[in-house]
XYZ file of C-alpha atoms in Angstrom:
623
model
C 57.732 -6.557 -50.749
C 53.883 -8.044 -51.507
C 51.957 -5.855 -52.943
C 48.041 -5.835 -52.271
C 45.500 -4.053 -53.302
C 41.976 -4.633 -51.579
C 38.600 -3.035 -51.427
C 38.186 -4.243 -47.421
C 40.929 -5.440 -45.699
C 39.532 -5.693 -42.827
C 37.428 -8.402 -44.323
C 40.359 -10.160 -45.829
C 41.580 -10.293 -42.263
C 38.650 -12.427 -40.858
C 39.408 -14.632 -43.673
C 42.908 -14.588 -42.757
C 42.104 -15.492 -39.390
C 39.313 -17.946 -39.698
C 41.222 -20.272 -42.295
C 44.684 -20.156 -40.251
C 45.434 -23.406 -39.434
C 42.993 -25.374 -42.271
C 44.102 -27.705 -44.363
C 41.424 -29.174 -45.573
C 41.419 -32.556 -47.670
C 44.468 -33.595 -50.137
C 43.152 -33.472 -53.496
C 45.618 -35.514 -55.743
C 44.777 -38.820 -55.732
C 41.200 -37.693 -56.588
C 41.953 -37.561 -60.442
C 43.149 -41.402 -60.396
C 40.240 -42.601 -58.052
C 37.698 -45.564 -59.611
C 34.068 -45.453 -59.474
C 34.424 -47.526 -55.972
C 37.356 -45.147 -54.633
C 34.807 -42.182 -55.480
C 32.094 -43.239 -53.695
C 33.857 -44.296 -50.453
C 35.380 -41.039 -50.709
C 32.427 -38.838 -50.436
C 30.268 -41.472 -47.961
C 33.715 -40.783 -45.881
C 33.993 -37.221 -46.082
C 30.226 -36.071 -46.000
C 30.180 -38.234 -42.875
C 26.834 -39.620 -44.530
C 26.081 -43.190 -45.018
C 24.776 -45.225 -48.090
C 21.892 -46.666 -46.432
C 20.843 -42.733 -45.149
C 21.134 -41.972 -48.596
C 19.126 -44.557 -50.284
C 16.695 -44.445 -47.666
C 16.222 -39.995 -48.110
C 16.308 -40.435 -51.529
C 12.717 -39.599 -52.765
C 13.434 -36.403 -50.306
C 13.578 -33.116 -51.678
C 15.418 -29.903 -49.823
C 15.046 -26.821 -51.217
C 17.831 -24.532 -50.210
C 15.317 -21.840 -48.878
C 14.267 -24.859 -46.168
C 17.571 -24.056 -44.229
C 18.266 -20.375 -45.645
C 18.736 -17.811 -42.382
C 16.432 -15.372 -41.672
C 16.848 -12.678 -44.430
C 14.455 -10.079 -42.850
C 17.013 -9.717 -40.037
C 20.356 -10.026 -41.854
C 19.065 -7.206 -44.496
C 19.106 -4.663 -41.267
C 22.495 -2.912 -41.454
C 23.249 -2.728 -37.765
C 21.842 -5.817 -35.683
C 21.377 -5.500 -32.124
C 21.965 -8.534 -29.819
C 18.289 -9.863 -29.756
C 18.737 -10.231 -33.397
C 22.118 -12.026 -33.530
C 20.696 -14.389 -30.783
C 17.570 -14.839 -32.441
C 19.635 -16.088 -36.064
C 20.716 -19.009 -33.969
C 24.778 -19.038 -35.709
C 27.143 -21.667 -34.503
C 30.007 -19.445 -34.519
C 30.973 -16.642 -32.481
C 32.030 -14.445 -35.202
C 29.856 -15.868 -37.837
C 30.702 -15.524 -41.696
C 27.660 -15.653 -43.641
C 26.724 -15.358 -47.462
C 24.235 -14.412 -49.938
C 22.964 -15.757 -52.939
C 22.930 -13.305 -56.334
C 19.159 -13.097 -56.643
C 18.777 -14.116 -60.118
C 14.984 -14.934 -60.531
C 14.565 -11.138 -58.777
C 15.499 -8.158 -57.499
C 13.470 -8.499 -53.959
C 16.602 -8.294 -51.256
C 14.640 -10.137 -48.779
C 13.798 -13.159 -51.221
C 17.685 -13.732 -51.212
C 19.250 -17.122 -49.316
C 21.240 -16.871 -46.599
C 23.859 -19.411 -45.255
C 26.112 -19.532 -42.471
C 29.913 -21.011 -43.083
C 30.553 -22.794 -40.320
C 33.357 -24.294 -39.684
C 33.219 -27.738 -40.417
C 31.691 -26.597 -43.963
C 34.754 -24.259 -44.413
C 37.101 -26.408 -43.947
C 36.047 -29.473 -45.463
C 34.034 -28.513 -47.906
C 35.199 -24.613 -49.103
C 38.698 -24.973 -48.209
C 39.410 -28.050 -49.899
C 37.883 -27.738 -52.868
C 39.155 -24.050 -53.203
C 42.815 -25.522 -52.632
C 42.516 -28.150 -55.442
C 41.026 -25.236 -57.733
C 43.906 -22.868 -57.057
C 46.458 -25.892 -56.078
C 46.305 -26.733 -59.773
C 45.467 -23.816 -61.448
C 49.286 -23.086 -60.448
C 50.801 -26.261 -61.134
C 52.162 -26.600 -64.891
C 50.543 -29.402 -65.898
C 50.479 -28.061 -69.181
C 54.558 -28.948 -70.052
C 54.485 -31.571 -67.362
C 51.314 -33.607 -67.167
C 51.056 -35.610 -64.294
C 49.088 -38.899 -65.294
C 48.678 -42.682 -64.103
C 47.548 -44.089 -60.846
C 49.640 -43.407 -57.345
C 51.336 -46.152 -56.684
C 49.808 -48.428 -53.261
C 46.840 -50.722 -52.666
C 43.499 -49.710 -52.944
C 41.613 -46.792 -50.623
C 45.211 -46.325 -49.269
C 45.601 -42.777 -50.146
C 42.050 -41.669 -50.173
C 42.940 -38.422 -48.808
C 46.409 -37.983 -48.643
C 49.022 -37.635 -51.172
C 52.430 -39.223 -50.760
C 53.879 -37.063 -53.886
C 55.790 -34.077 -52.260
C 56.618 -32.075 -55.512
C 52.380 -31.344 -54.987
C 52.183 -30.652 -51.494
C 50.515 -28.068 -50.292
C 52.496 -24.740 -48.490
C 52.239 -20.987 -48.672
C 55.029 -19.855 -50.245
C 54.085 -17.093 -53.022
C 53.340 -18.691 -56.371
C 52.530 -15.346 -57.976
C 50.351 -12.745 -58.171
C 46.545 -13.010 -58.438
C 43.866 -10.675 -59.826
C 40.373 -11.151 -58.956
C 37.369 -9.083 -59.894
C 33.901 -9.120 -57.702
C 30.462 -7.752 -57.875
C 29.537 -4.612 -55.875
C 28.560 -5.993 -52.490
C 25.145 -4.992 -51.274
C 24.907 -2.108 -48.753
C 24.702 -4.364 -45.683
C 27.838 -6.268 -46.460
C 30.720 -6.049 -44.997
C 31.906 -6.444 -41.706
C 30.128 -4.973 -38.958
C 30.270 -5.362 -35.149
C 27.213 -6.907 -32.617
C 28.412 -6.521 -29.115
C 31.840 -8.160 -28.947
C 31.166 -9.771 -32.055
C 31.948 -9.558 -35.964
C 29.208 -10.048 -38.169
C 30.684 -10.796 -42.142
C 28.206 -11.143 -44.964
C 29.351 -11.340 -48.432
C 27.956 -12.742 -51.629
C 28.888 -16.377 -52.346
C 31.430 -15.470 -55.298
C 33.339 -13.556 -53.135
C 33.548 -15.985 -50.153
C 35.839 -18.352 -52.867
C 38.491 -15.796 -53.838
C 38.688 -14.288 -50.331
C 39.330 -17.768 -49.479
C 41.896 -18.030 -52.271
C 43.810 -15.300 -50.770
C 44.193 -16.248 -47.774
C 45.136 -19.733 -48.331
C 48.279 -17.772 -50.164
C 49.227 -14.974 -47.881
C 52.521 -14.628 -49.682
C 51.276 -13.988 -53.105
C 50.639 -10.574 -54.353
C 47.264 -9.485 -55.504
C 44.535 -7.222 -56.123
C 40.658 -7.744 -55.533
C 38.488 -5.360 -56.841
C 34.960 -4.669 -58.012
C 33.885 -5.237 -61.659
C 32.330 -2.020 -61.845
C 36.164 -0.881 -61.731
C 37.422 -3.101 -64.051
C 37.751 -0.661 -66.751
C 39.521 1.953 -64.838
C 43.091 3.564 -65.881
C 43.614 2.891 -62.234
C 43.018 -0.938 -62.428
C 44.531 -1.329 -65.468
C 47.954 0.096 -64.359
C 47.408 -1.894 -60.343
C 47.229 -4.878 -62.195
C 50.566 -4.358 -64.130
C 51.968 -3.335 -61.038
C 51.139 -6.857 -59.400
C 54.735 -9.112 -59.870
C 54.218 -12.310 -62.534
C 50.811 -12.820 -62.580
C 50.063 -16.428 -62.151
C 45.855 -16.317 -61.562
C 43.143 -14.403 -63.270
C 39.709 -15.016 -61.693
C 37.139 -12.538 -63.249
C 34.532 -13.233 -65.944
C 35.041 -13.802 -69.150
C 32.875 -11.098 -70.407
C 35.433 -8.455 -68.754
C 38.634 -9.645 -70.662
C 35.929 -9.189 -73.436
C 35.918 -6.063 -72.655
C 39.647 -5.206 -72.272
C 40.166 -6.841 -75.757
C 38.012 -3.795 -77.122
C 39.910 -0.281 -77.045
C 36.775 1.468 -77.224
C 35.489 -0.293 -74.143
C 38.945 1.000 -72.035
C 38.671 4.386 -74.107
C 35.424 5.012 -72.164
C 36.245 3.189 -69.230
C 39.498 5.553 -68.683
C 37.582 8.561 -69.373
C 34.555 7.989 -66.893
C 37.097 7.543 -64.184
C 39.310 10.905 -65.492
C 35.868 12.639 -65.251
C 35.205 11.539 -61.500
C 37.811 14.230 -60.131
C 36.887 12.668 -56.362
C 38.634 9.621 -57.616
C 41.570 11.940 -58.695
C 42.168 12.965 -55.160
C 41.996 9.049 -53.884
C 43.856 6.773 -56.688
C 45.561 5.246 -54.412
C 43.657 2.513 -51.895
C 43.677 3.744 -48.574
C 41.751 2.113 -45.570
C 38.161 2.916 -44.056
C 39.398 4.468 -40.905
C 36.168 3.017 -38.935
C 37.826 -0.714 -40.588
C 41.053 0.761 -39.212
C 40.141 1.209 -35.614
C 37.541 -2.379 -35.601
C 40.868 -3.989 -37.042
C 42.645 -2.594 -34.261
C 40.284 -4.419 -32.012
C 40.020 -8.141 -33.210
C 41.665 -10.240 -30.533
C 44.788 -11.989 -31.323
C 45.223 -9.808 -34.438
C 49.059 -10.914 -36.167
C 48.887 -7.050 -37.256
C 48.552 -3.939 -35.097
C 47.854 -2.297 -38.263
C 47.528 -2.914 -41.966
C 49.656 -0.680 -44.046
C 49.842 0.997 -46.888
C 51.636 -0.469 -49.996
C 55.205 1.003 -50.045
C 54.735 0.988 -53.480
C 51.890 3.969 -53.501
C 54.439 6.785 -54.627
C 55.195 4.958 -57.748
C 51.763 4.056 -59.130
C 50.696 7.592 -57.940
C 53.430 8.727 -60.982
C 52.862 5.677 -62.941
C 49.061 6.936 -62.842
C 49.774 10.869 -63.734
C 52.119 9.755 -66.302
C 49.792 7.677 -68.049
C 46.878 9.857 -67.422
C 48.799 12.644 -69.226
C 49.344 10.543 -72.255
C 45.550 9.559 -72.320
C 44.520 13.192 -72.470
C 47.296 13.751 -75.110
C 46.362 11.016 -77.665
C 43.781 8.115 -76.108
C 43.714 6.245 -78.828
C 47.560 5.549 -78.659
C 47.439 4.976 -74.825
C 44.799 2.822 -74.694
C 46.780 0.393 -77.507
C 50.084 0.692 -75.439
C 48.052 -0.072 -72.448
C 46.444 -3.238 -73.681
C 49.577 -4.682 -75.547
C 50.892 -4.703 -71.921
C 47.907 -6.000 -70.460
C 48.395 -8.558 -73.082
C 51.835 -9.504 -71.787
C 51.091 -9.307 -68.631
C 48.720 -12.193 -68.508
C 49.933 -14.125 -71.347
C 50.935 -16.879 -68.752
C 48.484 -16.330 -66.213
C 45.671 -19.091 -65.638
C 42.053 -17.906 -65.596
C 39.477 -19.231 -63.250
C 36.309 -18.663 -64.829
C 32.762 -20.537 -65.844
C 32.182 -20.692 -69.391
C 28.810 -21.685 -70.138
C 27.861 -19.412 -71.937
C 30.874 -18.334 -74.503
C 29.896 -18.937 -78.154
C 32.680 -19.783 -80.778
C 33.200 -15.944 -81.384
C 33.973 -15.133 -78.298
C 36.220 -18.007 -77.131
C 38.384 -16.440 -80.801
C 38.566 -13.425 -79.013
C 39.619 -14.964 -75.594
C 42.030 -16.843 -77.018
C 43.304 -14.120 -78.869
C 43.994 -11.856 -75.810
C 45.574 -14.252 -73.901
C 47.852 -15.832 -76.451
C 46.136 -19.065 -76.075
C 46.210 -21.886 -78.917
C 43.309 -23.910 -79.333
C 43.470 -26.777 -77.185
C 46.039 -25.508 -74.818
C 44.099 -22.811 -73.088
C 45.083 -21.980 -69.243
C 41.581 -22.018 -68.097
C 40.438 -23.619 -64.703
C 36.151 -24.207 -65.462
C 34.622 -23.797 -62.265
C 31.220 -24.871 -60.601
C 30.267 -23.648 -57.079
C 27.384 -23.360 -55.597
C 26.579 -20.946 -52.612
C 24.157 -23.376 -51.091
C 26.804 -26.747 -51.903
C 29.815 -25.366 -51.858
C 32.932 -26.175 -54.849
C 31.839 -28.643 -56.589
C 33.508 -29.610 -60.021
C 36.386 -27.831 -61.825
C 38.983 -28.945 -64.428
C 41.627 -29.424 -61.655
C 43.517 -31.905 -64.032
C 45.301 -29.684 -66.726
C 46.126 -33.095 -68.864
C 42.202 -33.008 -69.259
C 40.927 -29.419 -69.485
C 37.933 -29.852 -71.320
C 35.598 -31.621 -68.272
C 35.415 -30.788 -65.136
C 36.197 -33.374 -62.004
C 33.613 -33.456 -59.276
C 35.347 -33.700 -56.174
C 33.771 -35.775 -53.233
C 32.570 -33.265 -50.783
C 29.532 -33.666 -51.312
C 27.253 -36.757 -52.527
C 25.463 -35.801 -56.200
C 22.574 -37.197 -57.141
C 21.375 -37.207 -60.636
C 17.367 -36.847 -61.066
C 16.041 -37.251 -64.806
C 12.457 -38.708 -65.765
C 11.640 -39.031 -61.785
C 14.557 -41.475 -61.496
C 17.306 -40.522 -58.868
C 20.658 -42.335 -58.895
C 23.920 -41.872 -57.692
C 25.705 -39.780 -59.944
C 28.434 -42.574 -60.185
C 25.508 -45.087 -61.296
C 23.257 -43.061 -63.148
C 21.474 -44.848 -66.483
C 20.924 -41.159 -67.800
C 23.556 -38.420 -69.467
C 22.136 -35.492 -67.592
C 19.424 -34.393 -65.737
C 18.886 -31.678 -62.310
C 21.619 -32.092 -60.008
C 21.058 -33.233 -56.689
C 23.576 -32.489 -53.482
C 23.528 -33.922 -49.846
C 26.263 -33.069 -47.715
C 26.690 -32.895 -43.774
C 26.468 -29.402 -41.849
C 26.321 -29.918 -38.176
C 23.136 -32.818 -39.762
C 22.094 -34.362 -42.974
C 20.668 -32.053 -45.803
C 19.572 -34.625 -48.156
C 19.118 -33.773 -52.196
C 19.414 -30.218 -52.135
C 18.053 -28.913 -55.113
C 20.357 -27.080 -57.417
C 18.264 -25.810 -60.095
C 20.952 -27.008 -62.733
C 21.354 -29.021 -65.211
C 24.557 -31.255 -65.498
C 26.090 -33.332 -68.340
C 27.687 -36.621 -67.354
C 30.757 -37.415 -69.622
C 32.665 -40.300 -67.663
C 31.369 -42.418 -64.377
C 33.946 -45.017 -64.865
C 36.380 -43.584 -62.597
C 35.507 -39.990 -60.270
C 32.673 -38.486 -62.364
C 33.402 -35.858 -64.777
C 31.357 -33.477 -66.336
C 30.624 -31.043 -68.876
C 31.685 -27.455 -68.473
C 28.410 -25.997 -69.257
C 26.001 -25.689 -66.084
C 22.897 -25.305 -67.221
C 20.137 -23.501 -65.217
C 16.696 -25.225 -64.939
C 13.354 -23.005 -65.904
C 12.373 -20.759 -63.211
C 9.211 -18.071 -62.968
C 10.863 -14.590 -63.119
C 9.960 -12.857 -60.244
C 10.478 -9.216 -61.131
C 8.891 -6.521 -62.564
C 9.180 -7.227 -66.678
C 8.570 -4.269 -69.399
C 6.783 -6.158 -71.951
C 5.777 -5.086 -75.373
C 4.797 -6.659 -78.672
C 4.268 -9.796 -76.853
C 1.273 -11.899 -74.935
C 0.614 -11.679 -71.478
C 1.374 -14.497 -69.051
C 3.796 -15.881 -66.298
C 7.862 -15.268 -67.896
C 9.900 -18.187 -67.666
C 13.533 -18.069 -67.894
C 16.696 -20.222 -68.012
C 19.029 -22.324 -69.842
C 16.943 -25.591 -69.914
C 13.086 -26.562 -70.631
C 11.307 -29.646 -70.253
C 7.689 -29.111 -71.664
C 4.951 -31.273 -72.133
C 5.820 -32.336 -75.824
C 9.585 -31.677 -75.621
C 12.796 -30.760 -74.063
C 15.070 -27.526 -74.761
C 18.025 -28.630 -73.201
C 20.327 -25.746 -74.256
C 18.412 -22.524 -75.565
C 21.902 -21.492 -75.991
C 21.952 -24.054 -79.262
C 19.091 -21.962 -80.544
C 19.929 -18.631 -80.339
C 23.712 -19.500 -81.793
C 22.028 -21.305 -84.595
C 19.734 -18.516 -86.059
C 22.114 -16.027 -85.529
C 24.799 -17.523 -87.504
C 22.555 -17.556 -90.495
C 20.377 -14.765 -89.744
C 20.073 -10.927 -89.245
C 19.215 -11.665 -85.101
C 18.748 -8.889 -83.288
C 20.786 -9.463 -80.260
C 19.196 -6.777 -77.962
C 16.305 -9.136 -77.270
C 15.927 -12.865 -76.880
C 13.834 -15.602 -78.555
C 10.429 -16.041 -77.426
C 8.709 -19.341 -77.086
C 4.690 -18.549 -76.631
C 3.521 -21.726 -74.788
C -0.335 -21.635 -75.702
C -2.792 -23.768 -77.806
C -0.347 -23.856 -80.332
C 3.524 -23.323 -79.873
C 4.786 -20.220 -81.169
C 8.171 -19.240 -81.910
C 9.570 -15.741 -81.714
C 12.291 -14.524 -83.728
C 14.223 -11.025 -83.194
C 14.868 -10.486 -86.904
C 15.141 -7.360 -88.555
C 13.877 -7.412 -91.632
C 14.603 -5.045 -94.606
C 11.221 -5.190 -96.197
C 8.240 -5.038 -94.684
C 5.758 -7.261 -96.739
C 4.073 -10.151 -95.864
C 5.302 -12.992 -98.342
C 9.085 -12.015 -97.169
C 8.228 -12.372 -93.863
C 6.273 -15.858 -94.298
C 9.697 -17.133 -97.060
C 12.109 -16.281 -93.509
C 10.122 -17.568 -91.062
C 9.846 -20.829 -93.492
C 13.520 -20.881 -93.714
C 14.354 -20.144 -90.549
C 12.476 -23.732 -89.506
C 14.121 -25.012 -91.604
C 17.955 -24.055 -90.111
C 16.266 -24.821 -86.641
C 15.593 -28.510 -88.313
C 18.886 -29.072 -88.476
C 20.681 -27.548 -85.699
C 22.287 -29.351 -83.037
C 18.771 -30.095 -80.994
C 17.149 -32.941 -79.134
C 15.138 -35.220 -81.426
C 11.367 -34.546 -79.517
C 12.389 -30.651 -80.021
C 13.119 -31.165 -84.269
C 9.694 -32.784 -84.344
C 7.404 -30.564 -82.227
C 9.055 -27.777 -84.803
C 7.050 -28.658 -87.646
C 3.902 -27.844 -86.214
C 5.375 -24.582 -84.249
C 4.607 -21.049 -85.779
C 7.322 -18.545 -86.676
C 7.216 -15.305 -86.114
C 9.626 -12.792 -86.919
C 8.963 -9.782 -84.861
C 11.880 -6.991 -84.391
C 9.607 -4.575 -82.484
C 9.678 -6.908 -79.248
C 10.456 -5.945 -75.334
C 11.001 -8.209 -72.481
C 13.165 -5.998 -70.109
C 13.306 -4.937 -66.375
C 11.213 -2.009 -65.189
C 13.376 0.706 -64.799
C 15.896 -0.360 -67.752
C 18.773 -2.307 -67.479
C 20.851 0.992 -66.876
C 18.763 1.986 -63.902
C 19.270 -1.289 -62.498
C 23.065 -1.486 -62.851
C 23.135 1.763 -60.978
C 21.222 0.144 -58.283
C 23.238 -3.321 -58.218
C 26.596 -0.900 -58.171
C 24.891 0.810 -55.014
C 24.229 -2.310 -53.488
C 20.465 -1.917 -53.672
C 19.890 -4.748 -55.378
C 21.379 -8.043 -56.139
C 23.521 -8.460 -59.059
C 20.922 -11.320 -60.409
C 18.940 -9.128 -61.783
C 21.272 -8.057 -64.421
C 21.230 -11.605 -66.131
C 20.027 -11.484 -69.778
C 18.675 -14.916 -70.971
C 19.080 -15.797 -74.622
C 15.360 -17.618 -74.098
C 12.067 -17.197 -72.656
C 9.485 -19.169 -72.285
C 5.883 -17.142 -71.907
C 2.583 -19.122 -70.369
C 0.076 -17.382 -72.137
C -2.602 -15.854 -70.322
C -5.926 -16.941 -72.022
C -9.476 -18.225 -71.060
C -9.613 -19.988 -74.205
C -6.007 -21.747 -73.164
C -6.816 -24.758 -71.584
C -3.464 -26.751 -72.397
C -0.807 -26.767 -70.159
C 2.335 -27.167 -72.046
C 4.804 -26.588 -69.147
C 6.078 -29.770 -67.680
C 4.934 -29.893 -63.929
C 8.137 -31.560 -63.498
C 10.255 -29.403 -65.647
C 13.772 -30.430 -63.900
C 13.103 -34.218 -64.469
């Protein structure tokens, strides 16, 4: 009997219906194509020539250029003027949302539709070859060397059966999503159904329903520490996929984490008289309604009497002795997913916390059951480690054409002279969007054969655009990310920094480094120091210049050090207005986008001063 738990099924059932039928593009013979078999591929399946390219190529597209109108799509009930006025393709259009990391303003958020030609040959496929082979075990049975047959003759097809494709059940899957906003959902204009969703969710509601025989359970993180969740999950049968962030299986890793988790829910007594998930009647009766429906009705699990006792039975032992409960609980948490394969980014894990990840999941170093993913809501998949025999880089697949851009240079990524640089997409949706820019920052490691990359997607500076408590610190524009290009130097990884210091020193890891970008660089250091007295202060800052010297930074960066100041400065804030807790409340509402809750390990600040007449910031800071 499958067993499903789900916080909207009647979303899940648009899904289910929309993707019926797609097959999207046979991924196989992408891990053994050459640098030539690559590029045909994605001039093939973007529909987009080389000579369009090469003639758009000094073109820039930013993705608010063909964003929908967010004004409208923030009402929660639209009216048939409105849905007319969006201009969708489809009749019962699926559109998503980006996070809103640069701010919390809901109506500065991106908007695309899904059509589908994009769904299928885009979403579809690459979501297939990230779950296709985050099933496979390719970690006792590698699959390597080059398909057999002349060249381009299996550029989308695969001849090898024991890969193919089909929907029987290939285990259970767990995924865990952000709080939607209060406008998302599914709702109903006239005779037609309106779904908006962020883009996170679009891939793993996609994931189920390109396996409608697998048990599973989608849920929101805000849940994730819940008795209730805990015990659904190790109801699920063999659990073969984990998608949920890293930072959560942190979290289950640390008993007092579930200890407070358990008793926040136990506390809730409305949750006590709804553990188990029953549907939104209103999603009952529209369900009822969609035409051509395969179900009159979606039911409840058969299962619900036994975690109901499972539940009382284990809340009765919490209240008894937590501490013991909470240990049993993760040991079989533990077990549970000891040979489950999680689908996660990891850009930003240090070496502490990949210990602790291994740990948990009874990985060994170098044999971890991790699928890296990169998708984009505005480009769609586009790189994951979808060969298991090479699980430290990621594959871009060719559904879209990359471009890489570096010192106002733009190449193919396949012929690119540079390393890295700001990534680039064009791809074909109902026309040509030509070099649609990401924001990130990619690392090439191979284009020999398909391209391959680095695991860690790096964001490009931005301005913050929200409202900043700021203390201890000079006024002036905020500037946030994961990579800086200056005037005098590149940061291409603040995340280098900040692991550096704080491997020697006492870092205060409540607030980030501060780079003052004035007349003269300044460098600001969270450190808590145990004496207060000038000479100690001006011996640490010396020696923490020093470590910086010899960390694992670019060249330009080691030399512009020397003439930076140090400051070591404990008593800093650079928060949101409100408080980060105020603002979780509100992303868990769906007031605001879950962007906002990013913490950055760096920040640049452009000084406000009349006496400031250098411009340190790089004009072209993604180049």
């Amino acid at each position: 009997m499958k067993i499903e738990y789900d916080t909207d099924y009647l979303l899940q059932n648009i899904f289910n219906k929309k993707i019926k039928g797609m097959k999207g593009l046979d991924w196989i013979n992408w891990l053994y194509y050459d640098k030539e078999e690559y590029e045909d591929a994605i001039f093939k399946n973007t529909g987009i020539e080389e000579h369009q390219i090469i003639s758009n190529v000094e073109k820039t597209t930013q993705s608010r250029e063909f964003s929908l109108n967010g004004n409208l799509l923030l009402k929660e009930t639209l009216n048939d003027e409105d849905f007319q006025n969006l201009e969708l393709t489809d009749k019962n259009p699926i559109l998503i949302h980006t996070s809103g990391t640069s701010g919390g303003d809901l109506s500065k958020l991106k908007w695309f539709e899904i059509t589908d030609n994009s769904m299928e040959k885009i979403w579809v496929s690459g979501i297939r070859a990230i779950y296709d082979s985050s099933f496979l075990e390719w970690y006792t049975e590698p699959y390597v060397g080059k398909s057999n047959g002349s060249k381009n003759n299996n550029t989308n097809n695969t001849s090898n059966s024991k890969y193919t494709h089909n929907n029987d059940s290939k285990g259970a899957m767990v995924f865990l999503i952000p709080s939607g906003l209060q406008i998302d959902g599914v709702s109903k204009v006239d005779d037609n159904y309106l779904t908006r969703l962020y883009g996170f969710e679009l891939t793993q509601r996609i994931a189920i329903a390109l396996y409608p025989r697998s048990d599973y359970l989608i849920d929101h993180y805000s849940k994730a520490y819940n008795l209730s969740t805990i015990l659904k999950i190790l109801s699920l049968g063999k659990i073969a996929i984990i998608a949920v962030p890293y930072n959560v299986i942190m979290n289950w890793n640390n008993p007092k984490k579930l200890k407070e988790g358990f008793e926040k829910e136990l506390k809730d007594m409305k949750k006590l008289t709804n553990l188990i998930d029953t549907n939104n009647l209103e999603n009952l009766e529209n369900l009822e309604n969609l035409e051509n429906s395969g179900d009159k009705k979606i039911k409840h699990n058969d299962n619900n009497t036994e975690f109901y006792n499972e539940y009382i039975k284990y809340k009765n032992k919490f209240e008894q002795n937590p501490e013991k409960t909470v240990k049993e609980l993760q040991n079989r948490l533990k077990e549970k997913l000891k040979d489950a394969v999680l689908i996660s980014g990891t850009t930003y894990m240090i070496k502490r916390q990949w210990d602790d990840l291994r740990s948990f999941m009874g990985w060994k170093k170098g044999q971890e059951r991790l699928t890296n993913v990169y998708i984009g809501s505005e480009i769609g998949p586009f790189s994951a480690t979808i060969n298991k025999a090479d699980n430290y880089r990621q594959y871009v697949m060719p559904l879209t054409i990359p471009i890489l851009e570096r010192k106002n240079s733009r190449e193919l990524l396949t012929r690119s002279k540079y390393d890295y640089g700001n990534l680039l997409i064009s791809k074909m949706d109902g026309y040509p969007i030509y070099n649609i820019d990401t924001g990130d920052v990619i690392t090439l490691l191979d284009k020999k054969r398909i391209p391959k990359i680095s695991g860690e997607i790096l964001r490009a500076n931005f301005k913050v655009n929200l409202d900043m408590v700021v203390k201890n610190l000079p006024k002036g524009d905020i500037i946030a990310g994961d990579y800086f290009r200056l005037k005098d130097f590149e940061i291409v990884n603040s995340k280098e920094i900040t692991s550096c210091i704080s491997d020697k020193f006492n870092l205060d890891k409540n607030n980030p480094i501060i780079l003052v970008n004035s007349e003269k660089y300044r460098l600001i250091v969270p450190i808590k120091l145990e004496k207060d007295k000038a000479t100690v202060q001006l011996e640490l800052a010396q020696k923490v210049k020093e470590e910086l010297e010899v960390c694992p930074i670019e060249d330009d960066l080691k030399k512009a050090l020397k003439d930076f100041e140090i400051e070591l400065n404990e008593n800093i804030t650079i928060e949101p207005k409100g408080g980060r807790e105020e603002l979780l409340k509100k992303v868990k509402s769906g007031e605001m986008p879950k962007g906002v809750l990013k913490k950055w390990n760096l920040y640049v600040i452009n000084e406000d001063s009349k006496n400031n007449k250098k411009s340190n910031m790089d004009k072209n800071s993604k180049k």
